[in-house]
PDB file of C-alpha atoms in Angstrom:
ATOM      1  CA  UNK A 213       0.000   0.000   0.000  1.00 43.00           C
ATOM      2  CA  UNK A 214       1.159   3.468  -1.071  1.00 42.00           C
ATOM      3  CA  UNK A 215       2.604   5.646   1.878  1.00 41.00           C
ATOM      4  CA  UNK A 216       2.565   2.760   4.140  1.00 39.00           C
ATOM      5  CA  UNK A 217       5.670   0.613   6.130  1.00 37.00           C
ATOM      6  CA  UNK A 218       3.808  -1.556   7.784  1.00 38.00           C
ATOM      7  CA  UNK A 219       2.083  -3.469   4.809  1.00 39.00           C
ATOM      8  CA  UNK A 220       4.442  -4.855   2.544  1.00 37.00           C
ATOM      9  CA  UNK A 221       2.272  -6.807  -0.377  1.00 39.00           C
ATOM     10  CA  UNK A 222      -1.061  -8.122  -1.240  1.00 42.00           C
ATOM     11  CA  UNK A 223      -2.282 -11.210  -2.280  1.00 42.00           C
ATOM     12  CA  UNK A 224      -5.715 -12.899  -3.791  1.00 40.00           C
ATOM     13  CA  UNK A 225      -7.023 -15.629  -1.785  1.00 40.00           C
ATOM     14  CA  UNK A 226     -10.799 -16.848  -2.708  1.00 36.00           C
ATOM     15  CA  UNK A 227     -14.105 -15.508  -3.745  1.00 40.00           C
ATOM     16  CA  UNK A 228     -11.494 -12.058  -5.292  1.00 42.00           C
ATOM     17  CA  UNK A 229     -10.924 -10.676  -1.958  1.00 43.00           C
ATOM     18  CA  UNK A 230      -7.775  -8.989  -1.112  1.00 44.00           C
ATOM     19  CA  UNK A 231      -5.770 -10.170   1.997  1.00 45.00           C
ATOM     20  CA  UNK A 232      -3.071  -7.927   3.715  1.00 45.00           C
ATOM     21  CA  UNK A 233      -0.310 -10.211   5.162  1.00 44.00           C
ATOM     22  CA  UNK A 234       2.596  -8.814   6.918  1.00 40.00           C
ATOM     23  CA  UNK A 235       6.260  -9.024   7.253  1.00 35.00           C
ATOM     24  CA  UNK A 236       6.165  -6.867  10.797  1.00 34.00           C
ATOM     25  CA  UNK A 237       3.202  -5.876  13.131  1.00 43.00           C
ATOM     26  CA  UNK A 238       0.706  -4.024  11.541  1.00 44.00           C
ATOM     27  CA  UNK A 239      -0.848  -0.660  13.757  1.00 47.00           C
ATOM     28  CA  UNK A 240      -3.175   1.377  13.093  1.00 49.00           C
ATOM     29  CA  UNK A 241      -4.803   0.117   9.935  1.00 53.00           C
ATOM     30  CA  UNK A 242      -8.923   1.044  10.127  1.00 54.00           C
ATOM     31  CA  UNK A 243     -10.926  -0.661   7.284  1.00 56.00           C
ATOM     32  CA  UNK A 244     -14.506   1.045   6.954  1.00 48.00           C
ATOM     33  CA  UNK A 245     -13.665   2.997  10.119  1.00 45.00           C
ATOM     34  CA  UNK A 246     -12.890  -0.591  12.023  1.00 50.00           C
ATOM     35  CA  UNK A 247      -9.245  -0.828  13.710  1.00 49.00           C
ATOM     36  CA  UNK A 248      -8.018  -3.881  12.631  1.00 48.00           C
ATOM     37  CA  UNK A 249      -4.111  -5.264  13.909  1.00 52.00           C
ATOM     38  CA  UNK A 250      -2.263  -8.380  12.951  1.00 49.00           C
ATOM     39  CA  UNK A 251      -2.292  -9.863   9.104  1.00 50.00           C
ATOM     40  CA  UNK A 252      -4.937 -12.233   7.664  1.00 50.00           C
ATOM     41  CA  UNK A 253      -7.846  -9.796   7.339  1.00 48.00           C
ATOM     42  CA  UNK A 254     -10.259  -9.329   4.193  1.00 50.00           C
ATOM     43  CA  UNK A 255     -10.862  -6.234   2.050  1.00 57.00           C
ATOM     44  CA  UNK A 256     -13.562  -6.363  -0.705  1.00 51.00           C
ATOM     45  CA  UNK A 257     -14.255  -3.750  -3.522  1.00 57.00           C
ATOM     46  CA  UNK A 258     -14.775   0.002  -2.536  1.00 55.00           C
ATOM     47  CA  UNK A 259     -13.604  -0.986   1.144  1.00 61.00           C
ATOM     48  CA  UNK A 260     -11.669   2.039   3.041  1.00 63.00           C
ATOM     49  CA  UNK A 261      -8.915   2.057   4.442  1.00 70.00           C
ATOM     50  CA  UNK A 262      -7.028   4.709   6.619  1.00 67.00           C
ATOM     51  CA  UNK A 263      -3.703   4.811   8.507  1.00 68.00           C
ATOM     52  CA  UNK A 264      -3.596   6.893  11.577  1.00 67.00           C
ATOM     53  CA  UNK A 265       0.462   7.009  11.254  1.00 69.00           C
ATOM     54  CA  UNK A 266       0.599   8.430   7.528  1.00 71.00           C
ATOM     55  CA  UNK A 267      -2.786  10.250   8.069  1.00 75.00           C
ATOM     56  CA  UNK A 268      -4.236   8.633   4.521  1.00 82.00           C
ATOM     57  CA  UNK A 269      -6.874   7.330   3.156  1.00 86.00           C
ATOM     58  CA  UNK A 270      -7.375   4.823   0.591  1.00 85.00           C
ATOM     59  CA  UNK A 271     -10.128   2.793  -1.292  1.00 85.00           C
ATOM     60  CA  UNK A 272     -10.183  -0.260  -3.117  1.00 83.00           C
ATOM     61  CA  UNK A 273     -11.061  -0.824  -6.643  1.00 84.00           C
ATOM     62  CA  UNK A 274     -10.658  -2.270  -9.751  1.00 85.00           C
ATOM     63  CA  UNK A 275      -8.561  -1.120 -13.110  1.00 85.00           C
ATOM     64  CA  UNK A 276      -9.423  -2.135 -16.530  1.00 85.00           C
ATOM     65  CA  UNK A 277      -7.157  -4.499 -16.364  1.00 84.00           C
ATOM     66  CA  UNK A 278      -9.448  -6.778 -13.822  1.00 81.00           C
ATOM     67  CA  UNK A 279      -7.378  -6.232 -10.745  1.00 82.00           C
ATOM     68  CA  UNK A 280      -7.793  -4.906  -7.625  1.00 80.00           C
ATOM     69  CA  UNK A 281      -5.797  -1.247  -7.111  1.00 82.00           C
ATOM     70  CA  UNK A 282      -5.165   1.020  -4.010  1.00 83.00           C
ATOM     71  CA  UNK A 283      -6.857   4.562  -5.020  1.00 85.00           C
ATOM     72  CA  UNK A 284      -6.113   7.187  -2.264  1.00 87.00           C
ATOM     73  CA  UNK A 285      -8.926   9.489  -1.088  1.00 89.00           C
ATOM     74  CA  UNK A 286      -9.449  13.018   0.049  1.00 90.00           C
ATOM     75  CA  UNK A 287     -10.553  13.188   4.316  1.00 88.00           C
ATOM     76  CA  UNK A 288     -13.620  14.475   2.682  1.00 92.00           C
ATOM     77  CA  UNK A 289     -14.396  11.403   0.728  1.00 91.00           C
ATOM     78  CA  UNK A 290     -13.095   8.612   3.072  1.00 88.00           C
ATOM     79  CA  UNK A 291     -16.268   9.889   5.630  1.00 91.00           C
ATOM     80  CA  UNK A 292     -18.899   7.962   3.461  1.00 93.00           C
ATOM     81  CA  UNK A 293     -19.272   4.877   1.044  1.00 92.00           C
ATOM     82  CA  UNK A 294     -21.112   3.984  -1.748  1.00 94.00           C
ATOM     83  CA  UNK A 295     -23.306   0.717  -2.109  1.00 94.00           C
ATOM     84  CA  UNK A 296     -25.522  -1.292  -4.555  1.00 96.00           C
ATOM     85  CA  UNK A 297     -28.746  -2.299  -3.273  1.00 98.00           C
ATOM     86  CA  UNK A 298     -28.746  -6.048  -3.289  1.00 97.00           C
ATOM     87  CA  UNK A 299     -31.988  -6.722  -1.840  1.00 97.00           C
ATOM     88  CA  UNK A 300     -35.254  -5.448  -0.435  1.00 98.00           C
ATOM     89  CA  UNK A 301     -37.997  -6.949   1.711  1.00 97.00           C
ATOM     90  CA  UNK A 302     -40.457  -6.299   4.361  1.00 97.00           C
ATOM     91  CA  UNK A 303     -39.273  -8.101   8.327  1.00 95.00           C
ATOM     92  CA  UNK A 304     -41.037  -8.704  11.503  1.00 93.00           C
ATOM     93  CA  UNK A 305     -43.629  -6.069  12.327  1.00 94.00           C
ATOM     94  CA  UNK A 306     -43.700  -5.172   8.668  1.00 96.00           C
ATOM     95  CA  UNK A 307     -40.354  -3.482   8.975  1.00 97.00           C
ATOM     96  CA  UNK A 308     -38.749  -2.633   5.616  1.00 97.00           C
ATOM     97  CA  UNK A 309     -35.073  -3.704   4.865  1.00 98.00           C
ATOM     98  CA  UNK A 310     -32.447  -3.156   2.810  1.00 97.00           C
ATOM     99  CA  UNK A 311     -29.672  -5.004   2.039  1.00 97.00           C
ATOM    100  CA  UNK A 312     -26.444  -3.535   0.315  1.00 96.00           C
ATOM    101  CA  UNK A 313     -23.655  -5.593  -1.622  1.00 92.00           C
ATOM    102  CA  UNK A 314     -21.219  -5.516   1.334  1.00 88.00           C
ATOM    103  CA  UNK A 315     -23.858  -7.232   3.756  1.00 89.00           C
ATOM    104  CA  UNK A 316     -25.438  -4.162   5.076  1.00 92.00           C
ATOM    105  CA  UNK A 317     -28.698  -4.537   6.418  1.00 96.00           C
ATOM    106  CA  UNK A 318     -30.788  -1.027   7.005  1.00 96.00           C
ATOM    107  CA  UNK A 319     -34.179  -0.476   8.358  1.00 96.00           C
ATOM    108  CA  UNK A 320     -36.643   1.882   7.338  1.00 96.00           C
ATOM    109  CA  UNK A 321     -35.167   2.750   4.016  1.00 97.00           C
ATOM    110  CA  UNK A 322     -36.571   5.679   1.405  1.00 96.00           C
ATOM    111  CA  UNK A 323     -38.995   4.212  -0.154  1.00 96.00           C
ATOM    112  CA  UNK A 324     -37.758   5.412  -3.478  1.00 97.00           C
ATOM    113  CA  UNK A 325     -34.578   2.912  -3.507  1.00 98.00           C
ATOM    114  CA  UNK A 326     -34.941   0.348  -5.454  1.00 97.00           C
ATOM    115  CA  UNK A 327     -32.678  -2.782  -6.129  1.00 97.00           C
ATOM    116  CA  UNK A 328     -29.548  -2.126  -8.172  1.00 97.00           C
ATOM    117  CA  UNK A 329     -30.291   1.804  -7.057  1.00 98.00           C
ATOM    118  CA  UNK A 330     -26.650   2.934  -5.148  1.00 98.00           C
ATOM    119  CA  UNK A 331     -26.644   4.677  -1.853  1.00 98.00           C
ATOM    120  CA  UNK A 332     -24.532   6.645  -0.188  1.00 97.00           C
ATOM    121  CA  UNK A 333     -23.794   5.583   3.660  1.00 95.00           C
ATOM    122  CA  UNK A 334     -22.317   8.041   6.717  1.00 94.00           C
ATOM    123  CA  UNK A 335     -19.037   5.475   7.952  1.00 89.00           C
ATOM    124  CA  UNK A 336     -19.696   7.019  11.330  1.00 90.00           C
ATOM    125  CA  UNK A 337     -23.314   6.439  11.757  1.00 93.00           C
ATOM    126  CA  UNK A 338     -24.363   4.436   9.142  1.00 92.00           C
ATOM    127  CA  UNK A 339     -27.087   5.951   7.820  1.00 95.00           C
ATOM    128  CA  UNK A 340     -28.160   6.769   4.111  1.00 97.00           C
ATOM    129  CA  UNK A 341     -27.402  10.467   3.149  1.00 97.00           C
ATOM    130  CA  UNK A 342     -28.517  10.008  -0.211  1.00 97.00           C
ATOM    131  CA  UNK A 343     -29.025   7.478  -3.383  1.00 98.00           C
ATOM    132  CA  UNK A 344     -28.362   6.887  -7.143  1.00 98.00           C
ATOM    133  CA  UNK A 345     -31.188   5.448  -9.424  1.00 98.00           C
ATOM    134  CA  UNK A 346     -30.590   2.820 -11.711  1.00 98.00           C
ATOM    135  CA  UNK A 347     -30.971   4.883 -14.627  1.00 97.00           C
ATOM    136  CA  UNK A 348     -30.190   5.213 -18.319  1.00 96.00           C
ATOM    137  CA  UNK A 349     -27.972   8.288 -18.532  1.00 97.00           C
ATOM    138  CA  UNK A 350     -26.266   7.971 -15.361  1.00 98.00           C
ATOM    139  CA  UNK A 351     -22.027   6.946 -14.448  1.00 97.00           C
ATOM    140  CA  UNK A 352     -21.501   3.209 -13.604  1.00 96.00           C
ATOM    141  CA  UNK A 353     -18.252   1.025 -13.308  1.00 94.00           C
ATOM    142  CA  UNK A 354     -18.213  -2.691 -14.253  1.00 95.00           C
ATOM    143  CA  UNK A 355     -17.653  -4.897 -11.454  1.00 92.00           C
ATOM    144  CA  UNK A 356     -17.238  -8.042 -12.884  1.00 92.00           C
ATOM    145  CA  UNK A 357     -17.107 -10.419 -16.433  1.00 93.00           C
ATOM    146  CA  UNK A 358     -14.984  -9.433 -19.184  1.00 92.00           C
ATOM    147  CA  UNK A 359     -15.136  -5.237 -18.643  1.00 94.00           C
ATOM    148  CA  UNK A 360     -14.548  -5.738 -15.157  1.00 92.00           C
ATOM    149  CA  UNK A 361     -12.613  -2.019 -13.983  1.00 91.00           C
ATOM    150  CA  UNK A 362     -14.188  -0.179 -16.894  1.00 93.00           C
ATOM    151  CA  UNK A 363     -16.126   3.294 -16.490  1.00 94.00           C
ATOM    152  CA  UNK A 364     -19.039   4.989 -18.455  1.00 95.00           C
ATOM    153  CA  UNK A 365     -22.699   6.011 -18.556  1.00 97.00           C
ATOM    154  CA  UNK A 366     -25.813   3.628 -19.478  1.00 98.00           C
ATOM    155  CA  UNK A 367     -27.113   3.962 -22.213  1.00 98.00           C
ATOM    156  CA  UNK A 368     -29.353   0.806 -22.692  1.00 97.00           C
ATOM    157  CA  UNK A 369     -31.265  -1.618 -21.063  1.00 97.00           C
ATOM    158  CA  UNK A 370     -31.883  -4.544 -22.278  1.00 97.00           C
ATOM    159  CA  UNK A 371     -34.811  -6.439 -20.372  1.00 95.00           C
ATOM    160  CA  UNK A 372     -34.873 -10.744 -20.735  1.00 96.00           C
ATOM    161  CA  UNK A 373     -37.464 -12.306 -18.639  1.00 94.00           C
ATOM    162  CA  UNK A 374     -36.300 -15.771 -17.803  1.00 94.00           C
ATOM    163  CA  UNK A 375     -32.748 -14.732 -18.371  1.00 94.00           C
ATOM    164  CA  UNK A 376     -30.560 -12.054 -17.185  1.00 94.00           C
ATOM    165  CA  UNK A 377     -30.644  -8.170 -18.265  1.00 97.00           C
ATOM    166  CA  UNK A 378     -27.758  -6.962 -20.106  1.00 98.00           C
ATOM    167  CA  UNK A 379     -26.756  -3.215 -20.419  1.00 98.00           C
ATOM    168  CA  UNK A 380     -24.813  -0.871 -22.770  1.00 98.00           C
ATOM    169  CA  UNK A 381     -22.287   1.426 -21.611  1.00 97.00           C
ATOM    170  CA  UNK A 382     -20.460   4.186 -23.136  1.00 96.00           C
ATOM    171  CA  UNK A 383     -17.001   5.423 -22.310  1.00 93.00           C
ATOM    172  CA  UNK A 384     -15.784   9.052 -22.263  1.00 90.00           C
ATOM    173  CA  UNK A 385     -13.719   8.193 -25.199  1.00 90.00           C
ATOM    174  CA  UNK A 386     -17.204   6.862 -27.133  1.00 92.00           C
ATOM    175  CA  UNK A 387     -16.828   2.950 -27.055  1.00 92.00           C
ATOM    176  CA  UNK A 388     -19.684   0.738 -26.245  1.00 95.00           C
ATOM    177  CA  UNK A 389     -19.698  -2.351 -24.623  1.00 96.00           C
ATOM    178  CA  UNK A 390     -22.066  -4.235 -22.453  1.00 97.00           C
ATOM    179  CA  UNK A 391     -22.404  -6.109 -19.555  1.00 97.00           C
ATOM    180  CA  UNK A 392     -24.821  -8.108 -17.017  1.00 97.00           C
ATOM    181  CA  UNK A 393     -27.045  -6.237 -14.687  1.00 97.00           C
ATOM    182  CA  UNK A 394     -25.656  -7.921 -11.646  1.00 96.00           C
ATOM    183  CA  UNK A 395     -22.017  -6.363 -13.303  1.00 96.00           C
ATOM    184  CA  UNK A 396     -23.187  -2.590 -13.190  1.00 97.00           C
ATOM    185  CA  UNK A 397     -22.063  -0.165 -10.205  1.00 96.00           C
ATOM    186  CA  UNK A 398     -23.899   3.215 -10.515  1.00 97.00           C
ATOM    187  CA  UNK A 399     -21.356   5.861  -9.089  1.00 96.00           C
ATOM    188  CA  UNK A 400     -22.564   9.093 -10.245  1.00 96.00           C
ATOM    189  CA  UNK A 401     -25.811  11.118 -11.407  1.00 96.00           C
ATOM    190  CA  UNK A 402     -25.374  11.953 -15.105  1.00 94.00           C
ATOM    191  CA  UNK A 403     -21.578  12.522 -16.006  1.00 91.00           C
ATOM    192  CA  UNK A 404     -20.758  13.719 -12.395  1.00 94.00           C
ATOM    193  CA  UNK A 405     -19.183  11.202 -10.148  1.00 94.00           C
ATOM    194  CA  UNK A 406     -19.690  10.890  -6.327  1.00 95.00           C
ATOM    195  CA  UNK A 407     -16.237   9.069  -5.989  1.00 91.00           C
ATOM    196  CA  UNK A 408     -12.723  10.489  -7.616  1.00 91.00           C
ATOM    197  CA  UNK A 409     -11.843   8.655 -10.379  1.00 87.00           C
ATOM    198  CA  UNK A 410      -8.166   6.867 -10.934  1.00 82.00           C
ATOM    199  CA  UNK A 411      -5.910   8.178 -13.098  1.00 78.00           C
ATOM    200  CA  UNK A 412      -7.091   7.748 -16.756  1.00 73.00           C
ATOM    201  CA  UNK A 413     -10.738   7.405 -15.880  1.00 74.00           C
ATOM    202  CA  UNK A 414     -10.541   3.951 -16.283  1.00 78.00           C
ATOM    203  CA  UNK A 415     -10.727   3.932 -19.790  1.00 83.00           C
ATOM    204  CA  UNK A 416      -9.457   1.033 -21.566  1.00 84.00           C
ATOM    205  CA  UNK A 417      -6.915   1.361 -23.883  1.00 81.00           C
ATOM    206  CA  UNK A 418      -6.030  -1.127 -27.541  1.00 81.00           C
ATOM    207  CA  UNK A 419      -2.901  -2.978 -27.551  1.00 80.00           C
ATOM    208  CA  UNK A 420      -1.747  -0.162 -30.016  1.00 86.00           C
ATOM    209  CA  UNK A 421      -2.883   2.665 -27.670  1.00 82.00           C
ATOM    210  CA  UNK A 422      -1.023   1.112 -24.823  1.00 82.00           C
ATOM    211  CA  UNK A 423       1.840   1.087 -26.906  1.00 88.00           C
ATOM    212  CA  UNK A 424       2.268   3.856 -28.523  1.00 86.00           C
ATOM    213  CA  UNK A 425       1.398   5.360 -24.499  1.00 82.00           C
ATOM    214  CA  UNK A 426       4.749   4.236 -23.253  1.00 85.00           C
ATOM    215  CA  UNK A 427       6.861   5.000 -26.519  1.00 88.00           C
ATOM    216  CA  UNK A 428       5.639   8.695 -25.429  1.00 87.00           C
ATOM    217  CA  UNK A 429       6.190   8.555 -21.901  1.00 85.00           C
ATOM    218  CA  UNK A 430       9.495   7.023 -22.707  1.00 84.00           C
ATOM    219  CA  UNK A 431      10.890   9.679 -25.408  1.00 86.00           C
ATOM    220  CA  UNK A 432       9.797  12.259 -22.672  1.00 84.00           C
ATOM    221  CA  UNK A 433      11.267  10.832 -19.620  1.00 78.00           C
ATOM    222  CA  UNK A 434      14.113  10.196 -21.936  1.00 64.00           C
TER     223      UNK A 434
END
């Protein structure tokens, strides 16, 4: 992890979670506003995690290359989360839940949220400040098959009863692709994100763009 001594190198057990191991005690390290010591503990996309010795923040995501990176966060943004909206039902007492992708359970929900809809939780209290609709028109990344790490803004959706939905995307550089519902993060109204983007906007680049990328970076540094 960037900025860090204490955590010297990640690895990818089962079920694509991240483990920190360590070569020396680890202090410190809060994930999701948790204090956590010792190696051996999970981390799962858009998880948080701070160090009170450097002061910094980071989040967990993916690149369009399909693995997991460390993004680091403003104070500002590391004070809230975002979630998709797994689930829905009524409890005991005809109490409404809602259940988020990281195992959240809320009561008494807006009534507005929908499944697939993204809210916006408080780390310190744990309440919802605010949500996303599923909506044509608004910024997703892809969390999973083939465009897993990839950014852009719905453009289609493409109902299959029986079957599973599939829906178009398209990047800020104009290419389409699609994707599974169940693949689709919502992470901003319209063009505007609610999270900072890594460097390049996770746009996915050819073979050739990727090349001719580090023959300029290389005549420059050069």
């Amino acid at each position: 992890m960037p900025g860090t001594q204490q955590v010297e190198f990640w690895t990818l057990p089962l079920q694509g979670h991240v483990q920190i191991e360590k070569q020396s005690e680890i202090h410190a390290i809060h994930v999701c506003i948790k204090k956590k010591r010792g190696g051996g503990f999970f981390l799962g996309y858009r998880k948080k995690v701070s160090s009170d010795k450097t002061r910094e923040n980071f989040r967990l995501i993916y690149n369009t290359k399909g693995r997991f990176a460390v993004h680091r966060i403003t104070l500002e943004e590391a004070k809230y989360k975002l979630c998709k909206v797994r689930k829905i039902f009524v409890g005991t007492k005809g109490i409404p839940h809602l259940v988020t992708h990281d195992a959240r359970t809320i009561r008494y929900p807006d009534p507005l949220i929908k499944v697939n809809d993204t809210i916006q939780i408080d780390l310190e209290t744990g309440k919802i400040t605010d949500f996303i609709k599923f909506d044509t028109g608004n910024l997703c990344m892809v969390t999973g098959g083939a465009n897993l790490g990839r950014i852009g803004v719905i453009t289609n959706r493409e109902r299959h009863p029986g079957s599973f939905d599939v829906v178009h995307v398209k990047d800020a550089n104009g290419n389409n692709f699609a994707t599974r519902l169940s693949n689709i993060f919502v992470i901003g109204k319209g063009n505007k994100p609610w999270i900072s983007l890594p460097r390049g906007k996770s746009i996915r680049l050819t073979t050739a763009e990727e090349r001719d990328k580090r023959l300029v970076a290389k005549q420059s540094s050069g």
